[in-house]
Short mmCIF file of C-alpha atoms in Angstrom, two decimals:
data_model
loop_
_atom_site.label_atom_id
_atom_site.label_comp_id
_atom_site.label_asym_id
_atom_site.label_seq_id
_atom_site.Cartn_x
_atom_site.Cartn_y
_atom_site.Cartn_z
CA SER A 1 -92.00 -53.51 27.16
CA LYS A 2 -91.70 -50.73 25.88
CA GLU A 3 -94.32 -49.27 28.27
CA ALA A 4 -92.06 -50.78 31.40
CA LYS A 5 -88.95 -49.02 30.63
CA LYS A 6 -90.82 -45.46 29.18
CA LEU A 7 -92.39 -45.26 32.55
CA SER A 8 -88.67 -46.25 33.78
CA ALA A 9 -87.01 -43.75 32.97
CA ILE A 10 -89.73 -40.86 33.72
CA ALA A 11 -89.42 -41.92 37.03
CA ALA A 12 -85.23 -42.20 37.06
CA ALA A 13 -85.34 -38.21 35.83
CA LYS A 14 -88.69 -37.44 38.42
CA LYS A 15 -85.76 -38.34 40.70
CA SER A 16 -83.13 -36.88 39.74
CA ARG A 17 -84.72 -33.53 38.99
CA ALA A 18 -86.04 -33.95 42.93
CA GLU A 19 -82.41 -35.14 43.86
CA GLN A 20 -81.54 -31.27 42.15
CA GLU A 21 -83.51 -29.42 43.55
CA LEU A 22 -83.00 -31.63 47.32
CA GLU A 23 -78.82 -30.28 46.53
CA LEU A 24 -79.84 -27.19 45.79
CA ALA A 25 -81.59 -26.24 48.45
CA ASN A 26 -79.19 -27.40 50.88
CA MET A 27 -76.51 -25.38 49.21
CA THR A 28 -74.89 -21.97 50.06
CA PRO A 29 -75.14 -18.87 48.11
CA ALA A 30 -71.94 -19.66 46.92
CA GLU A 31 -72.38 -23.21 45.59
CA LYS A 32 -75.90 -21.77 44.22
CA ALA A 33 -73.96 -19.93 42.01
CA LYS A 34 -71.00 -21.88 41.47
CA ALA A 35 -73.91 -24.62 40.04
CA ASN A 36 -75.09 -21.94 37.51
CA ARG A 37 -72.31 -21.34 35.98
CA ASP A 38 -71.57 -24.76 34.78
CA ARG A 39 -75.05 -26.09 34.42
CA ASN A 40 -74.60 -22.30 31.94
CA ARG A 41 -71.41 -23.65 30.84
CA GLU A 42 -72.42 -26.99 30.38
CA HIS A 43 -75.28 -25.40 28.07
CA ALA A 44 -72.91 -23.68 25.33
CA ARG A 45 -70.93 -26.60 25.17
CA ASN A 46 -73.66 -28.59 24.24
CA THR A 47 -74.88 -25.25 21.55
CA ARG A 48 -71.41 -25.06 20.48
CA LEU A 49 -71.78 -28.70 19.27
CA ARG A 50 -75.30 -28.70 17.96
CA LYS A 51 -74.07 -25.71 15.79
CA LYS A 52 -70.84 -27.61 15.42
CA ALA A 53 -72.76 -30.60 13.99
CA TYR A 54 -75.88 -28.74 12.41
CA LEU A 55 -72.73 -27.06 10.16
CA GLU A 56 -71.53 -30.44 9.08
CA LYS A 57 -74.85 -31.53 8.19
CA LEU A 58 -75.40 -28.55 5.78
CA LYS A 59 -72.38 -28.57 4.48
CA ILE A 60 -72.97 -32.72 3.42
CA THR A 61 -76.17 -31.63 1.98
CA VAL A 62 -74.54 -28.32 0.18
CA ASP A 63 -72.76 -30.56 -1.59
CA GLU A 64 -74.96 -33.33 -2.60
CA LEU A 65 -77.02 -31.23 -4.50
CA CYS A 66 -73.53 -29.16 -6.33
CA ARG A 67 -73.42 -32.87 -7.34
CA GLU A 68 -76.51 -33.19 -8.37
CA ARG A 69 -76.84 -29.91 -10.40
CA ASP A 70 -73.17 -30.92 -11.74
CA THR A 71 -74.52 -33.59 -12.84
CA LEU A 72 -77.41 -31.64 -14.02
CA VAL A 73 -75.73 -29.32 -15.91
CA THR A 74 -73.69 -32.48 -17.51
CA GLU A 75 -76.45 -34.03 -18.86
CA ARG A 76 -77.76 -30.66 -20.62
CA ALA A 77 -75.61 -29.83 -21.89
CA GLY A 78 -74.16 -33.56 -23.41
CA ALA A 79 -78.84 -33.90 -24.61
CA ALA A 80 -77.93 -30.82 -25.99
CA ASN A 81 -74.96 -31.54 -27.73
CA LEU A 82 -76.62 -34.17 -28.73
CA LEU A 83 -79.74 -32.61 -30.11
CA VAL A 84 -77.52 -30.26 -32.24
CA GLU A 85 -75.29 -33.37 -33.58
CA MET A 86 -78.83 -34.90 -34.50
CA HIS A 87 -79.82 -32.25 -35.92
CA ASN A 88 -76.78 -31.70 -38.42
CA THR A 89 -76.33 -35.39 -38.82
CA ARG A 90 -80.34 -34.86 -40.28
CA THR A 91 -79.71 -32.07 -41.76
CA GLU A 92 -76.57 -33.81 -43.58
CA VAL A 93 -79.04 -36.56 -44.35
CA LEU A 94 -81.49 -34.05 -46.09
CA MET A 95 -79.02 -32.59 -48.06
CA SER A 96 -77.93 -35.30 -49.40
CA PHE A 97 -80.76 -36.68 -50.03
CA PHE A 98 -81.17 -33.20 -52.56
CA ALA A 99 -78.18 -34.01 -53.71
CA LEU A 100 -78.60 -37.24 -55.16
CA ARG A 101 -82.46 -36.22 -56.45
CA SER A 102 -80.42 -33.25 -58.65
CA GLY A 103 -77.75 -35.40 -59.86
CA TYR A 104 -80.12 -38.23 -60.94
CA GLU A 105 -77.88 -41.20 -59.01
CA LYS A 106 -78.22 -44.61 -60.69
CA GLN A 107 -76.41 -45.79 -57.91
CA ARG A 108 -78.57 -47.23 -55.42
CA GLU A 109 -76.46 -48.30 -52.56
CA LEU A 110 -76.34 -44.33 -51.79
CA TRP A 111 -80.15 -43.87 -51.76
CA SER A 112 -80.35 -46.84 -49.01
CA SER A 113 -76.75 -45.02 -46.98
CA ILE A 114 -80.17 -42.06 -46.33
CA LEU A 115 -83.19 -44.13 -47.03
CA ASP A 116 -84.92 -46.77 -44.68
CA GLU A 117 -85.57 -49.66 -47.42
CA SER A 118 -87.86 -51.31 -45.41
CA CYS A 119 -90.65 -48.16 -44.41
CA PHE A 120 -89.57 -45.87 -46.34
CA ALA A 121 -92.54 -43.48 -48.43
CA CYS A 122 -92.61 -40.18 -49.88
CA VAL A 123 -95.72 -38.08 -50.43
CA MET A 124 -96.29 -34.76 -52.48
CA PRO A 125 -99.45 -33.33 -54.83
CA VAL A 126 -99.67 -34.50 -58.29
CA THR A 127 -98.64 -33.13 -60.50
CA PRO A 128 -99.72 -33.66 -63.87
CA TYR A 129 -96.87 -32.34 -66.06
CA ARG A 130 -94.66 -35.48 -65.94
CA SER A 131 -94.63 -39.13 -65.24
CA PHE A 132 -95.75 -41.12 -61.78
CA PRO A 133 -97.66 -44.45 -61.86
CA ALA A 134 -101.02 -44.31 -61.29
CA SER A 135 -100.78 -46.54 -58.94
CA GLU A 136 -99.26 -44.00 -56.36
CA VAL A 137 -102.13 -41.31 -56.28
CA GLN A 138 -104.40 -41.02 -53.80
CA VAL A 139 -107.29 -38.97 -55.50
CA SER A 140 -108.88 -38.26 -52.50
CA LYS A 141 -106.45 -36.42 -51.24
CA CYS A 142 -104.79 -35.12 -54.79
CA GLN A 143 -101.61 -36.54 -53.89
CA ARG A 144 -99.48 -39.37 -54.44
CA THR A 145 -97.40 -41.26 -52.50
CA VAL A 146 -93.88 -42.87 -53.73
CA MET A 147 -92.92 -46.28 -51.60
CA GLY A 148 -89.65 -46.80 -51.10
CA ILE A 149 -86.30 -46.90 -52.73
CA ASP A 150 -87.22 -48.02 -56.68
CA GLY A 151 -90.05 -45.36 -56.62
CA MET A 152 -87.71 -42.50 -55.54
CA MET A 153 -85.63 -43.17 -58.01
CA SER A 154 -88.25 -43.79 -60.36
CA ASP A 155 -89.54 -39.95 -59.56
CA THR A 156 -85.70 -38.83 -59.73
CA ALA A 157 -85.95 -39.87 -63.24
CA SER A 158 -89.21 -37.82 -64.17
CA LEU A 159 -88.59 -35.37 -62.65
CA HIS A 160 -85.09 -35.28 -65.71
CA LEU A 161 -86.83 -36.01 -67.86
CA LEU A 162 -89.46 -33.13 -67.34
CA LEU A 163 -86.88 -30.58 -67.03
CA ASN A 164 -84.56 -31.90 -69.78
CA THR A 165 -87.79 -31.56 -72.30
CA LEU A 166 -87.06 -27.38 -72.41
CA VAL A 167 -83.61 -27.82 -74.27
CA ASP A 168 -84.23 -27.05 -77.66
CA ARG A 169 -82.96 -29.84 -79.06
CA SER A 170 -82.65 -28.22 -82.14
CA ARG A 171 -79.72 -26.09 -81.46
CA TYR A 172 -78.16 -28.22 -77.31
CA PRO A 173 -78.59 -31.43 -79.26
CA ASP A 174 -76.76 -33.20 -76.36
CA ALA A 175 -77.60 -31.25 -73.22
CA SER A 176 -78.81 -31.47 -70.51
CA ILE A 177 -80.57 -29.32 -67.85
CA GLN A 178 -78.62 -28.65 -64.21
CA PHE A 179 -81.07 -27.71 -61.65
CA ARG A 180 -80.36 -26.98 -57.16
CA TYR A 181 -82.00 -27.50 -54.69
CA THR A 182 -81.35 -25.34 -51.30
CA LEU A 183 -81.85 -26.13 -47.81
CA VAL A 184 -83.64 -23.30 -45.56
CA THR A 185 -81.94 -24.49 -41.79
CA GLU A 186 -82.04 -21.27 -40.31
CA ASP A 187 -86.10 -21.80 -39.33
CA ALA A 188 -86.30 -25.77 -39.28
CA VAL A 189 -88.56 -26.74 -36.59
CA VAL A 190 -87.51 -30.14 -35.02
CA ALA A 191 -89.31 -31.86 -32.13
CA GLY A 192 -88.51 -35.62 -32.02
CA ASN A 193 -88.25 -37.17 -34.91
CA GLN A 194 -89.31 -34.90 -36.66
CA MET A 195 -87.60 -31.92 -39.31
CA MET A 196 -89.62 -29.51 -41.23
CA ALA A 197 -87.94 -26.35 -43.40
CA ARG A 198 -89.15 -24.56 -45.81
CA TRP A 199 -86.32 -25.55 -49.04
CA VAL A 200 -85.89 -24.20 -53.44
CA MET A 201 -85.26 -26.09 -56.43
CA SER A 202 -84.63 -23.68 -58.82
CA THR A 203 -82.37 -24.21 -62.86
CA THR A 204 -79.50 -22.40 -63.53
CA ASN A 205 -79.02 -23.33 -67.30
CA ALA A 206 -82.32 -23.62 -69.07
CA THR A 207 -82.17 -19.76 -70.47
CA GLN A 208 -78.56 -20.68 -71.64
CA LEU A 209 -79.73 -24.08 -74.30
CA GLY A 210 -83.31 -22.13 -75.40
CA ALA A 211 -85.03 -22.22 -72.63
CA ARG A 212 -87.39 -18.31 -71.96
CA MET A 213 -86.53 -18.05 -68.69
CA GLU A 214 -85.25 -20.37 -65.56
CA VAL A 215 -87.71 -22.39 -63.44
CA ALA A 216 -87.50 -21.93 -59.68
CA LYS A 217 -90.22 -24.13 -57.75
CA GLN A 218 -90.09 -23.47 -53.25
CA GLY A 219 -92.40 -25.26 -50.51
CA MET A 220 -92.51 -26.81 -47.33
CA LEU A 221 -91.03 -30.20 -46.39
CA CYS A 222 -91.86 -32.73 -42.73
CA CYS A 223 -88.82 -35.22 -42.53
CA LYS A 224 -89.11 -38.00 -40.36
CA PHE A 225 -86.49 -40.24 -39.90
CA ASN A 226 -85.15 -43.36 -37.46
CA SER A 227 -82.80 -43.97 -34.78
CA ALA A 228 -80.45 -44.68 -37.72
CA HIS A 229 -80.75 -40.92 -38.95
CA LYS A 230 -82.01 -42.38 -42.01
CA ILE A 231 -85.20 -41.12 -44.01
CA ILE A 232 -88.70 -43.18 -42.62
CA GLY A 233 -91.26 -40.64 -44.54
CA LEU A 234 -90.78 -37.23 -46.07
CA GLU A 235 -93.98 -34.82 -47.86
CA LEU A 236 -93.07 -32.15 -50.00
CA MET A 237 -95.39 -28.94 -50.01
CA PHE A 238 -95.50 -27.37 -53.07
CA ASP A 239 -97.75 -24.56 -55.06
CA VAL A 240 -97.94 -26.83 -58.21
CA MET A 241 -99.82 -24.96 -60.71
CA ALA A 242 -97.65 -21.58 -59.79
CA PHE A 243 -94.12 -24.21 -60.71
CA MET A 244 -96.55 -25.05 -64.71
CA LEU A 245 -96.99 -21.89 -65.30
CA GLN A 246 -93.59 -21.08 -65.05
CA LEU A 247 -93.07 -24.24 -67.21
CA LYS A 248 -95.63 -23.06 -69.53
CA GLN A 249 -93.62 -19.49 -69.59
CA ALA A 250 -90.11 -21.62 -70.35
CA ALA A 251 -91.16 -23.64 -72.36
CA GLY A 252 -92.78 -20.47 -75.00
CA SER A 253 -96.22 -22.16 -75.04
CA HIS A 254 -99.73 -21.32 -75.35
CA GLU A 255 -100.95 -24.15 -73.79
CA PHE A 256 -100.14 -26.43 -70.61
CA ALA A 257 -98.49 -30.16 -71.57
CA VAL A 258 -99.61 -32.71 -69.63
CA VAL A 259 -97.52 -35.95 -70.05
CA PRO A 260 -99.73 -39.26 -70.03
CA ASN A 261 -99.90 -42.09 -66.81
CA THR A 262 -102.43 -44.77 -68.33
CA VAL A 263 -103.53 -45.91 -71.47
CA GLN A 264 -106.86 -44.31 -71.53
CA THR A 265 -105.34 -40.94 -71.12
CA CYS A 266 -103.54 -41.83 -74.45
CA GLN A 267 -106.19 -42.16 -76.84
CA ARG A 268 -106.37 -38.96 -78.34
CA ALA A 269 -104.11 -36.42 -80.86
CA PHE A 270 -100.77 -35.73 -79.79
CA LYS A 271 -98.85 -32.58 -81.56
CA LEU A 272 -95.82 -35.28 -81.81
CA PRO A 273 -94.80 -38.81 -83.23
CA MET A 274 -96.10 -40.85 -81.21
CA VAL A 275 -96.03 -44.47 -81.09
CA MET A 276 -97.27 -47.05 -77.45
CA THR A 277 -95.49 -50.36 -76.36
CA LEU A 278 -95.88 -53.06 -74.44
CA ALA A 279 -94.19 -53.48 -71.10
CA GLU A 280 -92.08 -56.52 -71.47
CA ARG A 281 -90.78 -58.22 -74.58
CA PRO A 282 -91.25 -58.09 -77.27
CA TYR A 283 -92.16 -54.71 -76.29
CA THR A 284 -94.85 -55.20 -79.53
CA ILE A 285 -96.11 -51.91 -81.71
CA VAL A 286 -100.29 -51.39 -80.18
CA GLN A 287 -100.22 -48.06 -81.26
CA VAL A 288 -98.74 -45.23 -83.84
CA ASN A 289 -99.73 -41.54 -85.17
CA LYS A 290 -99.47 -40.33 -87.59
CA LEU A 291 -96.86 -38.32 -86.84
CA TRP A 292 -95.28 -41.54 -87.16
CA GLU A 293 -96.55 -42.41 -89.99
CA GLU A 294 -95.16 -39.97 -91.50
CA MET A 295 -91.61 -39.76 -90.01
CA THR A 296 -90.69 -43.41 -90.73
CA GLY A 297 -92.66 -44.12 -93.07
CA TYR A 298 -94.21 -46.84 -92.06
CA LYS A 299 -97.92 -48.08 -91.56
CA ALA A 300 -100.26 -48.33 -89.00
CA GLU A 301 -100.89 -51.52 -90.73
CA ASP A 302 -97.57 -52.63 -91.44
CA VAL A 303 -95.72 -52.13 -88.17
CA VAL A 304 -99.00 -52.27 -84.99
CA GLY A 305 -99.14 -55.75 -83.82
CA ARG A 306 -96.57 -56.96 -86.04
CA GLU A 307 -92.92 -55.39 -85.01
CA SER A 308 -90.93 -53.52 -82.14
CA CYS A 309 -89.39 -50.34 -82.36
CA ARG A 310 -86.83 -52.78 -83.95
CA VAL A 311 -87.61 -52.31 -87.12
CA LEU A 312 -86.67 -48.69 -86.97
CA GLN A 313 -83.35 -50.22 -86.40
CA GLY A 314 -79.96 -49.81 -88.55
CA GLN A 315 -76.27 -50.38 -89.15
CA GLU A 316 -75.44 -46.89 -87.60
CA THR A 317 -78.20 -47.45 -85.16
CA ASP A 318 -75.93 -46.94 -80.80
CA ARG A 319 -75.91 -50.43 -79.51
CA LYS A 320 -74.97 -48.09 -76.28
CA GLY A 321 -77.76 -45.81 -76.90
CA ILE A 322 -80.22 -48.65 -77.15
CA GLU A 323 -79.06 -51.35 -73.74
CA LYS A 324 -78.86 -47.50 -71.93
CA LEU A 325 -82.73 -46.79 -72.88
CA MET A 326 -83.16 -50.72 -72.16
CA SER A 327 -82.18 -50.41 -68.59
CA GLU A 328 -84.26 -47.47 -67.34
CA VAL A 329 -86.82 -49.98 -69.59
CA ARG A 330 -87.04 -52.82 -67.37
CA PHE A 331 -86.64 -50.66 -64.06
CA LYS A 332 -90.17 -48.99 -65.34
CA ARG A 333 -88.56 -45.78 -65.72
CA PRO A 334 -89.59 -42.60 -67.90
CA ALA A 335 -86.04 -42.27 -69.69
CA TYR A 336 -84.86 -39.48 -73.01
CA ALA A 337 -82.34 -41.48 -75.74
CA VAL A 338 -81.68 -40.36 -78.89
CA ILE A 339 -81.05 -42.80 -80.93
CA LYS A 340 -79.99 -43.42 -84.73
CA ASN A 341 -83.32 -44.89 -86.82
CA TYR A 342 -84.34 -45.79 -90.08
CA THR A 343 -87.30 -45.21 -92.39
CA LYS A 344 -88.81 -47.56 -94.28
CA PRO A 345 -87.56 -46.11 -97.93
CA GLY A 346 -83.14 -46.70 -96.10
CA LYS A 347 -82.63 -42.83 -95.00
CA VAL A 348 -81.34 -42.17 -91.21
CA PHE A 349 -82.63 -40.04 -89.12
CA ARG A 350 -81.66 -39.26 -85.36
CA ASN A 351 -84.24 -39.18 -83.50
CA TYR A 352 -84.92 -37.66 -80.07
CA MET A 353 -87.58 -39.59 -77.69
CA ASN A 354 -89.25 -38.76 -74.22
CA VAL A 355 -90.25 -42.20 -73.31
CA TYR A 356 -93.01 -43.22 -70.42
CA PRO A 357 -94.42 -45.55 -68.68
CA LEU A 358 -97.97 -46.21 -69.11
CA SER A 359 -100.18 -47.85 -66.01
CA THR A 360 -103.44 -50.12 -66.58
CA ASP A 361 -105.37 -51.52 -63.76
CA SER A 362 -102.58 -49.53 -60.87
CA LYS A 363 -100.29 -52.20 -63.33
CA ILE A 364 -97.20 -49.75 -65.98
CA THR A 365 -98.24 -52.68 -69.26
CA HIS A 366 -97.16 -50.35 -72.00
CA TYR A 367 -94.83 -47.42 -72.78
CA VAL A 368 -95.35 -44.75 -75.08
CA ALA A 369 -92.66 -42.40 -76.88
CA PHE A 370 -92.98 -39.45 -77.98
CA THR A 371 -90.11 -38.02 -80.84
CA ASP A 372 -89.73 -34.61 -79.46
CA HIS A 373 -87.13 -33.68 -82.17
CA ALA A 374 -86.18 -35.99 -85.33
CA GLU A 375 -83.21 -34.91 -87.28
CA THR A 376 -82.41 -36.49 -91.05
CA ILE A 377 -79.05 -37.70 -91.45
CA ASN A 378 -76.95 -36.84 -94.94
CA SER A 379 -73.34 -37.95 -96.76
CA SER A 380 -72.24 -33.66 -95.54
CA THR A 381 -74.91 -32.61 -93.54
CA VAL A 382 -78.17 -32.56 -91.05
CA GLN A 383 -81.36 -31.22 -92.57
CA THR A 384 -83.94 -31.25 -89.43
CA SER A 385 -87.57 -33.13 -90.12
CA SER A 386 -90.42 -31.41 -91.51
CA ALA A 387 -92.59 -32.55 -89.76
CA THR A 388 -91.01 -31.10 -86.34
CA GLN A 389 -90.02 -27.90 -88.61
CA ALA A 390 -93.36 -26.93 -88.63
CA MET A 391 -94.42 -27.94 -85.35
CA GLN A 392 -90.94 -25.77 -84.17
CA ALA A 393 -90.25 -22.94 -86.38
CA PRO A 394 -92.02 -19.62 -85.79
CA PRO A 395 -94.13 -17.36 -87.61
CA PRO A 396 -91.96 -14.20 -89.47
CA ALA A 397 -91.90 -10.90 -87.08
CA ILE A 398 -94.18 -8.76 -88.29
CA GLY A 399 -93.04 -5.74 -91.39
CA THR A 400 -89.81 -8.39 -91.36
CA PRO A 401 -89.78 -9.37 -95.43
CA PRO A 402 -88.85 -12.92 -95.30
CA HIS A 403 -84.86 -13.53 -96.31
CA PRO A 404 -84.32 -15.06 -100.11
CA ASN A 405 -81.90 -17.82 -98.13
CA GLY A 406 -83.87 -18.33 -95.20
CA GLY A 407 -81.73 -17.48 -92.48
CA VAL A 408 -82.86 -18.50 -88.85
CA VAL A 409 -80.56 -16.03 -86.33
CA LYS A 410 -81.73 -17.05 -83.10
CA PRO A 411 -81.86 -14.48 -80.02
CA ALA A 412 -79.33 -16.30 -77.73
CA GLN A 413 -76.58 -16.70 -80.27
CA ILE A 414 -73.65 -14.34 -80.46
CA LEU A 415 -72.60 -14.14 -84.79
CA HIS A 416 -70.42 -12.40 -86.42
CA PRO A 417 -69.76 -12.06 -90.63
CA GLN A 418 -67.55 -15.18 -92.05
CA LEU A 419 -64.60 -12.01 -93.03
CA ILE A 420 -62.73 -13.26 -89.60
CA GLN A 421 -60.74 -15.98 -90.54
CA GLN A 422 -60.74 -19.09 -89.18
CA GLY A 423 -58.12 -20.39 -86.95
CA THR A 424 -57.64 -16.23 -85.58
CA LYS A 425 -59.04 -14.31 -82.73
CA ALA A 426 -62.22 -13.75 -82.96
CA PRO A 427 -62.49 -9.17 -82.39
CA THR A 428 -63.43 -7.29 -79.43
CA GLN A 429 -67.99 -7.57 -79.60
CA GLN A 430 -69.79 -4.62 -78.30
CA LEU A 431 -73.72 -4.14 -78.41
CA MET A 432 -76.00 -1.44 -78.54
CA MET A 433 -79.10 -1.30 -78.20
CA GLN A 434 -81.33 1.36 -81.18
CA GLY A 435 -85.10 1.54 -80.11
CA ASN A 436 -86.12 -2.42 -81.23
CA GLN A 437 -82.73 -3.20 -83.34
CA ALA A 438 -79.58 -4.88 -81.50
CA VAL A 439 -76.42 -3.10 -83.04
CA LEU A 440 -73.80 -5.82 -83.05
CA THR A 441 -70.21 -3.63 -83.05
CA VAL A 442 -66.80 -5.13 -84.13
CA PRO A 443 -63.83 -2.81 -84.87
CA GLY A 444 -61.86 -3.74 -87.68
CA MET A 445 -64.25 -4.53 -89.31
CA THR A 446 -64.39 -4.35 -93.31
CA ALA A 447 -66.39 -1.91 -93.90
CA MET A 448 -69.35 -2.50 -95.23
CA GLN A 449 -73.54 -1.47 -96.11
CA GLY A 450 -71.94 1.97 -97.09
CA GLY A 451 -69.37 2.15 -95.63
CA SER A 452 -70.81 1.05 -91.42
CA GLY A 453 -68.89 -1.18 -89.17
CA GLN A 454 -71.80 -2.74 -87.99
CA VAL A 455 -74.78 -6.00 -87.68
CA VAL A 456 -78.26 -5.32 -87.62
CA TYR A 457 -80.40 -7.37 -86.32
CA TYR A 458 -83.87 -7.60 -85.15
CA GLN A 459 -84.39 -8.21 -81.25
CA ALA A 460 -87.11 -10.40 -80.26
CA PRO A 461 -88.22 -12.89 -77.71
CA ARG A 462 -87.82 -15.48 -80.56
CA PRO A 463 -85.97 -16.74 -84.06
CA VAL A 464 -86.46 -13.43 -86.36
CA ILE A 465 -85.96 -14.01 -90.22
CA LEU A 466 -82.96 -11.71 -91.24
CA PRO A 467 -84.38 -9.15 -93.74
CA GLU A 468 -83.60 -9.02 -97.31
CA ALA A 469 -80.05 -7.01 -97.76
CA THR A 470 -76.65 -7.38 -98.07
CA ILE A 471 -75.86 -8.45 -94.59
CA PRO A 472 -73.68 -11.30 -95.36
CA ILE A 473 -73.74 -14.79 -93.84
CA LEU A 474 -73.17 -15.62 -90.23
CA GLN A 475 -71.55 -17.34 -87.91
CA PRO A 476 -71.64 -18.25 -84.36
CA ILE A 477 -68.56 -17.38 -82.50
CA ALA A 478 -69.11 -18.34 -79.01
CA SER A 479 -69.64 -21.97 -77.64
CA SER A 480 -71.52 -20.56 -74.77
CA PRO A 481 -74.21 -18.49 -76.05
CA THR A 482 -74.45 -14.91 -74.16
CA VAL A 483 -78.80 -14.62 -73.73
CA ILE A 484 -79.38 -10.88 -75.72
CA ALA A 485 -82.95 -11.07 -75.79
CA PRO A 486 -85.33 -10.59 -72.87
CA ARG A 487 -85.66 -13.89 -71.35
CA ASN A 488 -88.26 -13.04 -68.95
CA THR A 489 -92.11 -12.54 -70.78
CA LEU A 490 -94.60 -12.83 -68.07
CA PRO A 491 -96.20 -9.69 -67.73
CA PRO A 492 -95.59 -7.65 -64.46
CA THR A 493 -98.32 -8.54 -62.46
CA VAL A 494 -97.38 -12.85 -63.09
CA SER A 495 -93.90 -11.84 -62.09
CA SER A 496 -94.46 -9.90 -59.37
CA SER A 497 -97.02 -12.97 -57.55
CA LEU A 498 -94.84 -15.82 -58.85
CA GLN A 499 -92.20 -14.01 -56.41
CA LYS A 500 -94.02 -12.79 -53.81
#
């Protein structure tokens, strides 16, 4: 047994020790000295062997620790590179999302390449200045949730339609507002599958198309990604009222514009011609206002419940424009359209419409169309309809007598006398400010008004009437207008608060 072996070993060790002591007692001094030297040598040799074994073991341990360290460093470096690559990829996905949104991309497969179709949702504040389905609103949180790719495409259409309402259609009938997004990634926060960053949206050509100022909004976003780097959730946060104030200033309006989103909110007076139809075929007209009756010549009793807007179409109506509009209607999206329509007496007019879907019990059941601008088309000229003129024409400037011909000069135009022959290069122009007047000097121009080589017109933040004088007929010579009148008409206190 183990105990017996242990006892036997102890006995053997005692016997050996006793024998050694007995031998040592029988040794001579010289033999004892020799035995001591041998014992010391043996001890030294064993010590060296133990040290060597310890060093070898220590070296093996150090090598193992170094390998573990190198493996850990490599793994950490790989993880860091993976995080950097993942961050760059997700940043590119976000930038692609904003690029599709600013360009109003209608190819669904491009949206599905960056959005998870099975569970994508976008949360943002309620925006009363543009169209959205009533089913998206969460009243308790004062926010709305856009579900799926189709919902985001509709929301993008709504954003473009909103910004395009800033265009002066009487001067730029076919123009569109361009805007861009800026994603601030320097101070972005990344945690797991989430990313938070600041963003800025700003228009780039609003003032060139008749707006008083460019508009911009900035905010924060929180984006969630899946393992394939597709967006599964996006929350956009920004100041709604500050952006509404900018829209009001840019449009030169004295009141905030609220877009109706339900049939109930359309039961009020509007300052534009309005027609409401069903959202499904045959798109029967269910409501019109007095301005629409005056514009088309049809009475409400002639069309309500009996006709669709097809009653306004005729031989010159652009079928491609109709098909483009109906493609948006079939997807229940808001849209903008320019269509040649016919009045009841048969006069042709160009109808610039903003079309919005309306909800009833959280389901889109109707469409409402507002005529933003209308032009009567004659054989030789295009005249603005009286109803639209009454809404858009500004009052004459104070102290300015009316021009006998009723000519209107808008401050975003560079004007030049007709003394220059057609087809010749326009001479160099110089603009000088004299008090509240802008003086346009054209070298080499025939002297007029007592030998003066200048054309004088008043500077104002809105169109003014030319004073009665011997001023020649003017015509625009620049395809891209240069801004002359001041565009930012915000008070200093409001402007500084918006910048903050």
